[in-house]
Amino acid sequence: MADIFEIKFPIESGVKEKVIVSFSTKQGGDFAIFSYYWQCFVWAATIGFLRNDPRELKSPIERIFSLNTMKGNGGEKAAHALICMCIARCGSLDIMKDPELAIKRISEYANGGFYYIMKLMENGENSFNDLEKVKQEIFSRNYDDNGLLQPASKMEEYIVPEEEYNKKVEVDGPDIEVNTQEMPTKAERRSHRWSLSQEKDLIGYYQAGMTIDQLAKLFGKDEDAVREKLAQKGITI
């Protein structure tokens, strides 16, 4: 059986030129963000997985790097994350019994992400040279399992803006200031809230072998929030 870490990912040649090269510092592209081609691939794959948008590859196709390439250049966690996301989307560890198919599936999700990025570029998006913009494109969107962008949770309507905590309360008598020391920050208030899609992916990634630390970083939560959600789902850590 082929070693999954040795198999090179198939990539459409047109996608390589339009996206990967454009975002490569090595090639001096228009949006020079990534030092390695595989970093752009991981970005696109993450978008594709989150949007649940696999796209079949069309010829001509190139193969320029593998999971081992990532591991050898500081991307070991990224390599394992791709495998975990693949398992979660395929719904079974059985996908790992066929390494060639697993690599093909990851490439298809990455291809979906690449085409989404190209669509944004065609629509005039020109701020991708801001790394924060790149990260937001991955994590600030709320997609359902069909890849459709969802409105903000209804709970958003009930979150009191952080600045509201600092306002004085109008009462009959002297002004009383709210004690902000015990009020949670906005990040703390949001860190324990999960979308249904996130809950599903969390369980899949945990069962696939991701650590609490890796899950916390992947979902932008603190580790206690990850443990709490897993416990709610009946998973004993």
PDB file of C-alpha atoms in Angstrom:
ATOM      1  CA  MET A   1       0.000   0.000   0.000  1.00  0.00           C
ATOM      2  CA  ALA A   2       1.250   3.476  -0.893  1.00  0.00           C
ATOM      3  CA  ASP A   3       2.377   5.769   1.920  1.00  0.00           C
ATOM      4  CA  ILE A   4      -0.112   8.640   2.134  1.00  0.00           C
ATOM      5  CA  PHE A   5       2.686  11.031   3.094  1.00  0.00           C
ATOM      6  CA  GLU A   6       4.600  10.233  -0.083  1.00  0.00           C
ATOM      7  CA  ILE A   7       1.768  10.737  -2.585  1.00  0.00           C
ATOM      8  CA  LYS A   8       1.861  14.123  -4.278  1.00  0.00           C
ATOM      9  CA  PHE A   9      -1.368  16.129  -4.449  1.00  0.00           C
ATOM     10  CA  PRO A  10      -2.887  16.635  -7.915  1.00  0.00           C
ATOM     11  CA  ILE A  11      -3.499  20.317  -8.721  1.00  0.00           C
ATOM     12  CA  GLU A  12      -4.994  21.912 -11.812  1.00  0.00           C
ATOM     13  CA  SER A  13      -2.241  23.713 -13.739  1.00  0.00           C
ATOM     14  CA  GLY A  14      -4.497  26.734 -14.240  1.00  0.00           C
ATOM     15  CA  VAL A  15      -5.195  26.959 -10.516  1.00  0.00           C
ATOM     16  CA  LYS A  16      -1.494  26.821  -9.770  1.00  0.00           C
ATOM     17  CA  GLU A  17      -0.818  29.803 -12.012  1.00  0.00           C
ATOM     18  CA  LYS A  18      -3.847  31.871 -11.015  1.00  0.00           C
ATOM     19  CA  VAL A  19      -3.787  31.298  -7.277  1.00  0.00           C
ATOM     20  CA  ILE A  20      -0.739  29.503  -5.894  1.00  0.00           C
ATOM     21  CA  VAL A  21       1.806  31.549  -7.844  1.00  0.00           C
ATOM     22  CA  SER A  22      -0.123  34.768  -7.159  1.00  0.00           C
ATOM     23  CA  PHE A  23       0.114  34.178  -3.417  1.00  0.00           C
ATOM     24  CA  SER A  24       3.730  33.034  -3.417  1.00  0.00           C
ATOM     25  CA  THR A  25       6.496  35.229  -2.037  1.00  0.00           C
ATOM     26  CA  LYS A  26       8.943  33.028  -3.947  1.00  0.00           C
ATOM     27  CA  GLN A  27       7.391  34.033  -7.255  1.00  0.00           C
ATOM     28  CA  GLY A  28       6.715  37.616  -6.189  1.00  0.00           C
ATOM     29  CA  GLY A  29       2.993  37.281  -6.855  1.00  0.00           C
ATOM     30  CA  ASP A  30       0.369  40.005  -6.561  1.00  0.00           C
ATOM     31  CA  PHE A  31      -0.626  38.749  -3.104  1.00  0.00           C
ATOM     32  CA  ALA A  32       2.720  37.567  -1.758  1.00  0.00           C
ATOM     33  CA  ILE A  33       1.767  35.888   1.512  1.00  0.00           C
ATOM     34  CA  PHE A  34       2.956  32.283   1.512  1.00  0.00           C
ATOM     35  CA  SER A  35       6.569  31.124   1.495  1.00  0.00           C
ATOM     36  CA  TYR A  36       5.674  27.661   0.207  1.00  0.00           C
ATOM     37  CA  TYR A  37       3.177  26.471  -2.388  1.00  0.00           C
ATOM     38  CA  TRP A  38       1.736  23.961   0.072  1.00  0.00           C
ATOM     39  CA  GLN A  39       0.731  26.730   2.477  1.00  0.00           C
ATOM     40  CA  CYS A  40      -1.608  28.192  -0.137  1.00  0.00           C
ATOM     41  CA  PHE A  41      -2.943  24.689  -0.788  1.00  0.00           C
ATOM     42  CA  VAL A  42      -3.726  24.213   2.925  1.00  0.00           C
ATOM     43  CA  TRP A  43      -5.529  27.570   2.957  1.00  0.00           C
ATOM     44  CA  ALA A  44      -7.664  26.585  -0.020  1.00  0.00           C
ATOM     45  CA  ALA A  45      -8.317  23.088   1.368  1.00  0.00           C
ATOM     46  CA  THR A  46      -9.483  24.516   4.694  1.00  0.00           C
ATOM     47  CA  ILE A  47     -11.932  26.807   2.899  1.00  0.00           C
ATOM     48  CA  GLY A  48     -13.119  23.896   0.773  1.00  0.00           C
ATOM     49  CA  PHE A  49     -13.632  21.661   3.799  1.00  0.00           C
ATOM     50  CA  LEU A  50     -15.437  24.349   5.794  1.00  0.00           C
ATOM     51  CA  ARG A  51     -17.726  25.132   2.849  1.00  0.00           C
ATOM     52  CA  ASN A  52     -18.115  21.408   2.108  1.00  0.00           C
ATOM     53  CA  ASP A  53     -17.328  22.194  -1.512  1.00  0.00           C
ATOM     54  CA  PRO A  54     -15.289  19.447  -3.243  1.00  0.00           C
ATOM     55  CA  ARG A  55     -14.657  20.075  -6.941  1.00  0.00           C
ATOM     56  CA  GLU A  56     -13.430  17.486  -9.423  1.00  0.00           C
ATOM     57  CA  LEU A  57     -10.075  18.358 -10.988  1.00  0.00           C
ATOM     58  CA  LYS A  58      -9.739  18.999 -14.702  1.00  0.00           C
ATOM     59  CA  SER A  59      -6.694  18.431 -16.892  1.00  0.00           C
ATOM     60  CA  PRO A  60      -3.963  19.464 -17.226  1.00  0.00           C
ATOM     61  CA  ILE A  61      -2.867  18.451 -13.743  1.00  0.00           C
ATOM     62  CA  GLU A  62       0.453  18.879 -11.913  1.00  0.00           C
ATOM     63  CA  ARG A  63       1.839  17.179  -8.803  1.00  0.00           C
ATOM     64  CA  ILE A  64       4.317  19.397  -6.967  1.00  0.00           C
ATOM     65  CA  PHE A  65       4.305  18.499  -3.252  1.00  0.00           C
ATOM     66  CA  SER A  66       3.178  15.894  -0.720  1.00  0.00           C
ATOM     67  CA  LEU A  67       2.346  15.696   2.975  1.00  0.00           C
ATOM     68  CA  ASN A  68       6.003  14.888   3.560  1.00  0.00           C
ATOM     69  CA  THR A  69       6.892  18.177   1.884  1.00  0.00           C
ATOM     70  CA  MET A  70       4.759  19.925   4.481  1.00  0.00           C
ATOM     71  CA  LYS A  71       6.256  17.957   7.371  1.00  0.00           C
ATOM     72  CA  GLY A  72       9.767  18.746   6.205  1.00  0.00           C
ATOM     73  CA  ASN A  73       9.082  22.478   6.110  1.00  0.00           C
ATOM     74  CA  GLY A  74       7.409  23.162   9.434  1.00  0.00           C
ATOM     75  CA  GLY A  75       3.923  22.054   8.424  1.00  0.00           C
ATOM     76  CA  GLU A  76       3.499  18.803  10.329  1.00  0.00           C
ATOM     77  CA  LYS A  77       0.366  20.048  12.110  1.00  0.00           C
ATOM     78  CA  ALA A  78      -1.075  21.268   8.814  1.00  0.00           C
ATOM     79  CA  ALA A  79      -0.455  17.855   7.242  1.00  0.00           C
ATOM     80  CA  HIS A  80      -2.240  16.046  10.055  1.00  0.00           C
ATOM     81  CA  ALA A  81      -5.070  18.595  10.018  1.00  0.00           C
ATOM     82  CA  LEU A  82      -5.720  17.877   6.335  1.00  0.00           C
ATOM     83  CA  ILE A  83      -5.986  14.175   7.081  1.00  0.00           C
ATOM     84  CA  CYS A  84      -8.351  14.822   9.992  1.00  0.00           C
ATOM     85  CA  MET A  85     -10.582  17.098   7.925  1.00  0.00           C
ATOM     86  CA  CYS A  86     -10.676  14.500   5.166  1.00  0.00           C
ATOM     87  CA  ILE A  87     -11.746  11.795   7.609  1.00  0.00           C
ATOM     88  CA  ALA A  88     -14.400  14.066   9.120  1.00  0.00           C
ATOM     89  CA  ARG A  89     -15.916  14.976   5.754  1.00  0.00           C
ATOM     90  CA  CYS A  90     -15.810  11.394   4.479  1.00  0.00           C
ATOM     91  CA  GLY A  91     -17.448  10.269   7.708  1.00  0.00           C
ATOM     92  CA  SER A  92     -15.207   7.263   8.334  1.00  0.00           C
ATOM     93  CA  LEU A  93     -11.646   6.249   9.030  1.00  0.00           C
ATOM     94  CA  ASP A  94     -12.040   3.772   6.171  1.00  0.00           C
ATOM     95  CA  ILE A  95     -10.863   6.468   3.765  1.00  0.00           C
ATOM     96  CA  MET A  96      -7.363   5.913   5.175  1.00  0.00           C
ATOM     97  CA  LYS A  97      -7.402   2.356   3.810  1.00  0.00           C
ATOM     98  CA  ASP A  98      -6.995   3.864   0.344  1.00  0.00           C
ATOM     99  CA  PRO A  99      -4.263   6.558   0.570  1.00  0.00           C
ATOM    100  CA  GLU A 100      -4.552   7.449  -3.135  1.00  0.00           C
ATOM    101  CA  LEU A 101      -8.268   8.122  -2.716  1.00  0.00           C
ATOM    102  CA  ALA A 102      -7.705  10.153   0.467  1.00  0.00           C
ATOM    103  CA  ILE A 103      -5.195  12.398  -1.322  1.00  0.00           C
ATOM    104  CA  LYS A 104      -7.628  12.746  -4.228  1.00  0.00           C
ATOM    105  CA  ARG A 105     -10.422  13.778  -1.856  1.00  0.00           C
ATOM    106  CA  ILE A 106      -8.245  16.371  -0.114  1.00  0.00           C
ATOM    107  CA  SER A 107      -7.250  17.774  -3.505  1.00  0.00           C
ATOM    108  CA  GLU A 108     -10.884  18.032  -4.566  1.00  0.00           C
ATOM    109  CA  TYR A 109     -11.773  20.030  -1.452  1.00  0.00           C
ATOM    110  CA  ALA A 110      -8.726  22.225  -2.038  1.00  0.00           C
ATOM    111  CA  ASN A 111      -9.867  22.695  -5.630  1.00  0.00           C
ATOM    112  CA  GLY A 112     -13.240  23.875  -4.374  1.00  0.00           C
ATOM    113  CA  GLY A 113     -11.433  26.363  -2.156  1.00  0.00           C
ATOM    114  CA  PHE A 114      -9.232  27.525  -5.027  1.00  0.00           C
ATOM    115  CA  TYR A 115     -12.240  28.240  -7.232  1.00  0.00           C
ATOM    116  CA  TYR A 116     -13.893  30.141  -4.403  1.00  0.00           C
ATOM    117  CA  ILE A 117     -10.746  32.255  -3.988  1.00  0.00           C
ATOM    118  CA  MET A 118     -10.632  32.885  -7.754  1.00  0.00           C
ATOM    119  CA  LYS A 119     -14.268  33.988  -7.644  1.00  0.00           C
ATOM    120  CA  LEU A 120     -13.419  36.522  -4.938  1.00  0.00           C
ATOM    121  CA  MET A 121     -10.480  37.770  -7.012  1.00  0.00           C
ATOM    122  CA  GLU A 122     -12.684  38.116 -10.099  1.00  0.00           C
ATOM    123  CA  ASN A 123     -15.179  40.102  -8.024  1.00  0.00           C
ATOM    124  CA  GLY A 124     -12.487  42.651  -7.212  1.00  0.00           C
ATOM    125  CA  GLU A 125     -11.156  41.372  -3.891  1.00  0.00           C
ATOM    126  CA  ASN A 126      -7.739  42.992  -3.578  1.00  0.00           C
ATOM    127  CA  SER A 127      -6.843  42.884   0.099  1.00  0.00           C
ATOM    128  CA  PHE A 128      -5.514  39.339   0.258  1.00  0.00           C
ATOM    129  CA  ASN A 129      -2.027  40.707   0.878  1.00  0.00           C
ATOM    130  CA  ASP A 130      -3.307  41.343   4.406  1.00  0.00           C
ATOM    131  CA  LEU A 131      -2.661  38.107   6.307  1.00  0.00           C
ATOM    132  CA  GLU A 132      -5.508  38.901   8.705  1.00  0.00           C
ATOM    133  CA  LYS A 133      -7.856  38.964   5.713  1.00  0.00           C
ATOM    134  CA  VAL A 134      -6.680  35.506   4.725  1.00  0.00           C
ATOM    135  CA  LYS A 135      -7.360  34.143   8.211  1.00  0.00           C
ATOM    136  CA  GLN A 136     -10.761  35.811   8.349  1.00  0.00           C
ATOM    137  CA  GLU A 137     -11.760  34.181   5.091  1.00  0.00           C
ATOM    138  CA  ILE A 138     -11.264  30.843   6.803  1.00  0.00           C
ATOM    139  CA  PHE A 139     -12.681  31.396  10.255  1.00  0.00           C
ATOM    140  CA  SER A 140     -15.186  34.269  10.168  1.00  0.00           C
ATOM    141  CA  ARG A 141     -17.717  32.547   7.938  1.00  0.00           C
ATOM    142  CA  ASN A 142     -20.575  30.389   9.176  1.00  0.00           C
ATOM    143  CA  TYR A 143     -21.380  27.633   6.678  1.00  0.00           C
ATOM    144  CA  ASP A 144     -23.853  24.801   6.983  1.00  0.00           C
ATOM    145  CA  ASP A 145     -23.106  21.232   5.886  1.00  0.00           C
ATOM    146  CA  ASN A 146     -24.183  22.094   2.349  1.00  0.00           C
ATOM    147  CA  GLY A 147     -21.580  24.849   2.104  1.00  0.00           C
ATOM    148  CA  LEU A 148     -24.168  27.644   2.319  1.00  0.00           C
ATOM    149  CA  LEU A 149     -23.283  30.821   4.170  1.00  0.00           C
ATOM    150  CA  GLN A 150     -25.555  31.187   7.173  1.00  0.00           C
ATOM    151  CA  PRO A 151     -26.657  34.365   8.969  1.00  0.00           C
ATOM    152  CA  ALA A 152     -25.206  35.084  12.379  1.00  0.00           C
ATOM    153  CA  SER A 153     -26.666  33.052  15.195  1.00  0.00           C
ATOM    154  CA  LYS A 154     -29.747  34.522  16.846  1.00  0.00           C
ATOM    155  CA  MET A 155     -27.692  34.576  20.004  1.00  0.00           C
ATOM    156  CA  GLU A 156     -25.665  37.392  18.456  1.00  0.00           C
ATOM    157  CA  GLU A 157     -28.673  39.656  19.021  1.00  0.00           C
ATOM    158  CA  TYR A 158     -28.423  39.126  22.760  1.00  0.00           C
ATOM    159  CA  ILE A 159     -24.698  39.706  23.187  1.00  0.00           C
ATOM    160  CA  VAL A 160     -24.192  43.012  24.903  1.00  0.00           C
ATOM    161  CA  PRO A 161     -21.387  44.972  23.212  1.00  0.00           C
ATOM    162  CA  GLU A 162     -18.318  45.151  25.383  1.00  0.00           C
ATOM    163  CA  GLU A 163     -18.462  48.939  25.562  1.00  0.00           C
ATOM    164  CA  GLU A 164     -21.934  48.701  27.101  1.00  0.00           C
ATOM    165  CA  TYR A 165     -20.430  47.164  30.227  1.00  0.00           C
ATOM    166  CA  ASN A 166     -18.529  50.378  30.881  1.00  0.00           C
ATOM    167  CA  LYS A 167     -21.558  52.659  30.787  1.00  0.00           C
ATOM    168  CA  LYS A 168     -22.885  54.195  33.962  1.00  0.00           C
ATOM    169  CA  VAL A 169     -26.265  52.959  35.146  1.00  0.00           C
ATOM    170  CA  GLU A 170     -28.908  55.677  35.492  1.00  0.00           C
ATOM    171  CA  VAL A 171     -30.623  55.394  38.869  1.00  0.00           C
ATOM    172  CA  ASP A 172     -32.287  57.746  41.324  1.00  0.00           C
ATOM    173  CA  GLY A 173     -29.299  59.039  43.184  1.00  0.00           C
ATOM    174  CA  PRO A 174     -25.549  59.096  42.512  1.00  0.00           C
ATOM    175  CA  ASP A 175     -24.214  57.451  39.371  1.00  0.00           C
ATOM    176  CA  ILE A 176     -23.209  53.854  39.946  1.00  0.00           C
ATOM    177  CA  GLU A 177     -20.534  52.374  37.726  1.00  0.00           C
ATOM    178  CA  VAL A 178     -20.814  48.777  36.694  1.00  0.00           C
ATOM    179  CA  ASN A 179     -18.006  46.655  38.080  1.00  0.00           C
ATOM    180  CA  THR A 180     -16.280  45.487  34.903  1.00  0.00           C
ATOM    181  CA  GLN A 181     -13.713  43.354  36.676  1.00  0.00           C
ATOM    182  CA  GLU A 182     -15.967  40.312  36.748  1.00  0.00           C
ATOM    183  CA  MET A 183     -17.503  40.842  33.312  1.00  0.00           C
ATOM    184  CA  PRO A 184     -16.239  38.412  30.645  1.00  0.00           C
ATOM    185  CA  THR A 185     -14.594  39.811  27.546  1.00  0.00           C
ATOM    186  CA  LYS A 186     -16.304  39.442  24.179  1.00  0.00           C
ATOM    187  CA  ALA A 187     -13.873  36.679  23.268  1.00  0.00           C
ATOM    188  CA  GLU A 188     -14.661  34.849  26.498  1.00  0.00           C
ATOM    189  CA  ARG A 189     -18.395  35.183  25.939  1.00  0.00           C
ATOM    190  CA  ARG A 190     -18.105  33.799  22.423  1.00  0.00           C
ATOM    191  CA  SER A 191     -15.502  31.098  23.032  1.00  0.00           C
ATOM    192  CA  HIS A 192     -17.986  28.597  24.437  1.00  0.00           C
ATOM    193  CA  ARG A 193     -20.554  28.958  21.632  1.00  0.00           C
ATOM    194  CA  TRP A 194     -20.516  26.453  18.773  1.00  0.00           C
ATOM    195  CA  SER A 195     -22.421  26.141  15.527  1.00  0.00           C
ATOM    196  CA  LEU A 196     -23.937  22.760  14.661  1.00  0.00           C
ATOM    197  CA  SER A 197     -21.378  22.350  11.880  1.00  0.00           C
ATOM    198  CA  GLN A 198     -18.518  23.072  14.282  1.00  0.00           C
ATOM    199  CA  GLU A 199     -19.851  20.532  16.787  1.00  0.00           C
ATOM    200  CA  LYS A 200     -19.999  17.858  14.083  1.00  0.00           C
ATOM    201  CA  ASP A 201     -16.494  18.637  12.842  1.00  0.00           C
ATOM    202  CA  LEU A 202     -15.118  18.785  16.401  1.00  0.00           C
ATOM    203  CA  ILE A 203     -16.245  15.243  17.141  1.00  0.00           C
ATOM    204  CA  GLY A 204     -14.896  13.950  13.851  1.00  0.00           C
ATOM    205  CA  TYR A 205     -11.500  15.599  14.288  1.00  0.00           C
ATOM    206  CA  TYR A 206     -11.198  14.413  17.906  1.00  0.00           C
ATOM    207  CA  GLN A 207     -12.057  10.850  16.944  1.00  0.00           C
ATOM    208  CA  ALA A 208      -9.514  11.115  14.139  1.00  0.00           C
ATOM    209  CA  GLY A 209      -6.780  11.780  16.687  1.00  0.00           C
ATOM    210  CA  MET A 210      -6.414  15.556  16.989  1.00  0.00           C
ATOM    211  CA  THR A 211      -5.331  16.799  20.416  1.00  0.00           C
ATOM    212  CA  ILE A 212      -7.248  19.293  22.568  1.00  0.00           C
ATOM    213  CA  ASP A 213      -4.581  21.894  21.834  1.00  0.00           C
ATOM    214  CA  GLN A 214      -4.861  21.348  18.078  1.00  0.00           C
ATOM    215  CA  LEU A 215      -8.655  21.479  18.204  1.00  0.00           C
ATOM    216  CA  ALA A 216      -8.604  24.705  20.210  1.00  0.00           C
ATOM    217  CA  LYS A 217      -6.356  26.368  17.632  1.00  0.00           C
ATOM    218  CA  LEU A 218      -8.362  25.003  14.697  1.00  0.00           C
ATOM    219  CA  PHE A 219     -11.704  26.296  15.999  1.00  0.00           C
ATOM    220  CA  GLY A 220     -10.385  29.462  17.650  1.00  0.00           C
ATOM    221  CA  LYS A 221     -11.611  28.369  21.088  1.00  0.00           C
ATOM    222  CA  ASP A 222      -9.890  27.973  24.426  1.00  0.00           C
ATOM    223  CA  GLU A 223      -9.059  24.443  25.532  1.00  0.00           C
ATOM    224  CA  ASP A 224     -11.677  24.471  28.321  1.00  0.00           C
ATOM    225  CA  ALA A 225     -14.370  25.248  25.742  1.00  0.00           C
ATOM    226  CA  VAL A 226     -13.243  22.260  23.668  1.00  0.00           C
ATOM    227  CA  ARG A 227     -13.280  19.920  26.668  1.00  0.00           C
ATOM    228  CA  GLU A 228     -16.681  21.243  27.749  1.00  0.00           C
ATOM    229  CA  LYS A 229     -18.233  20.669  24.319  1.00  0.00           C
ATOM    230  CA  LEU A 230     -16.791  17.165  24.021  1.00  0.00           C
ATOM    231  CA  ALA A 231     -18.152  16.341  27.470  1.00  0.00           C
ATOM    232  CA  GLN A 232     -21.594  17.617  26.422  1.00  0.00           C
ATOM    233  CA  LYS A 233     -21.449  15.198  23.513  1.00  0.00           C
ATOM    234  CA  GLY A 234     -20.739  12.313  25.862  1.00  0.00           C
ATOM    235  CA  ILE A 235     -17.048  12.026  25.024  1.00  0.00           C
ATOM    236  CA  THR A 236     -14.831  11.333  28.027  1.00  0.00           C
ATOM    237  CA  ILE A 237     -11.333  12.750  27.679  1.00  0.00           C
TER     238      ILE A 237
END
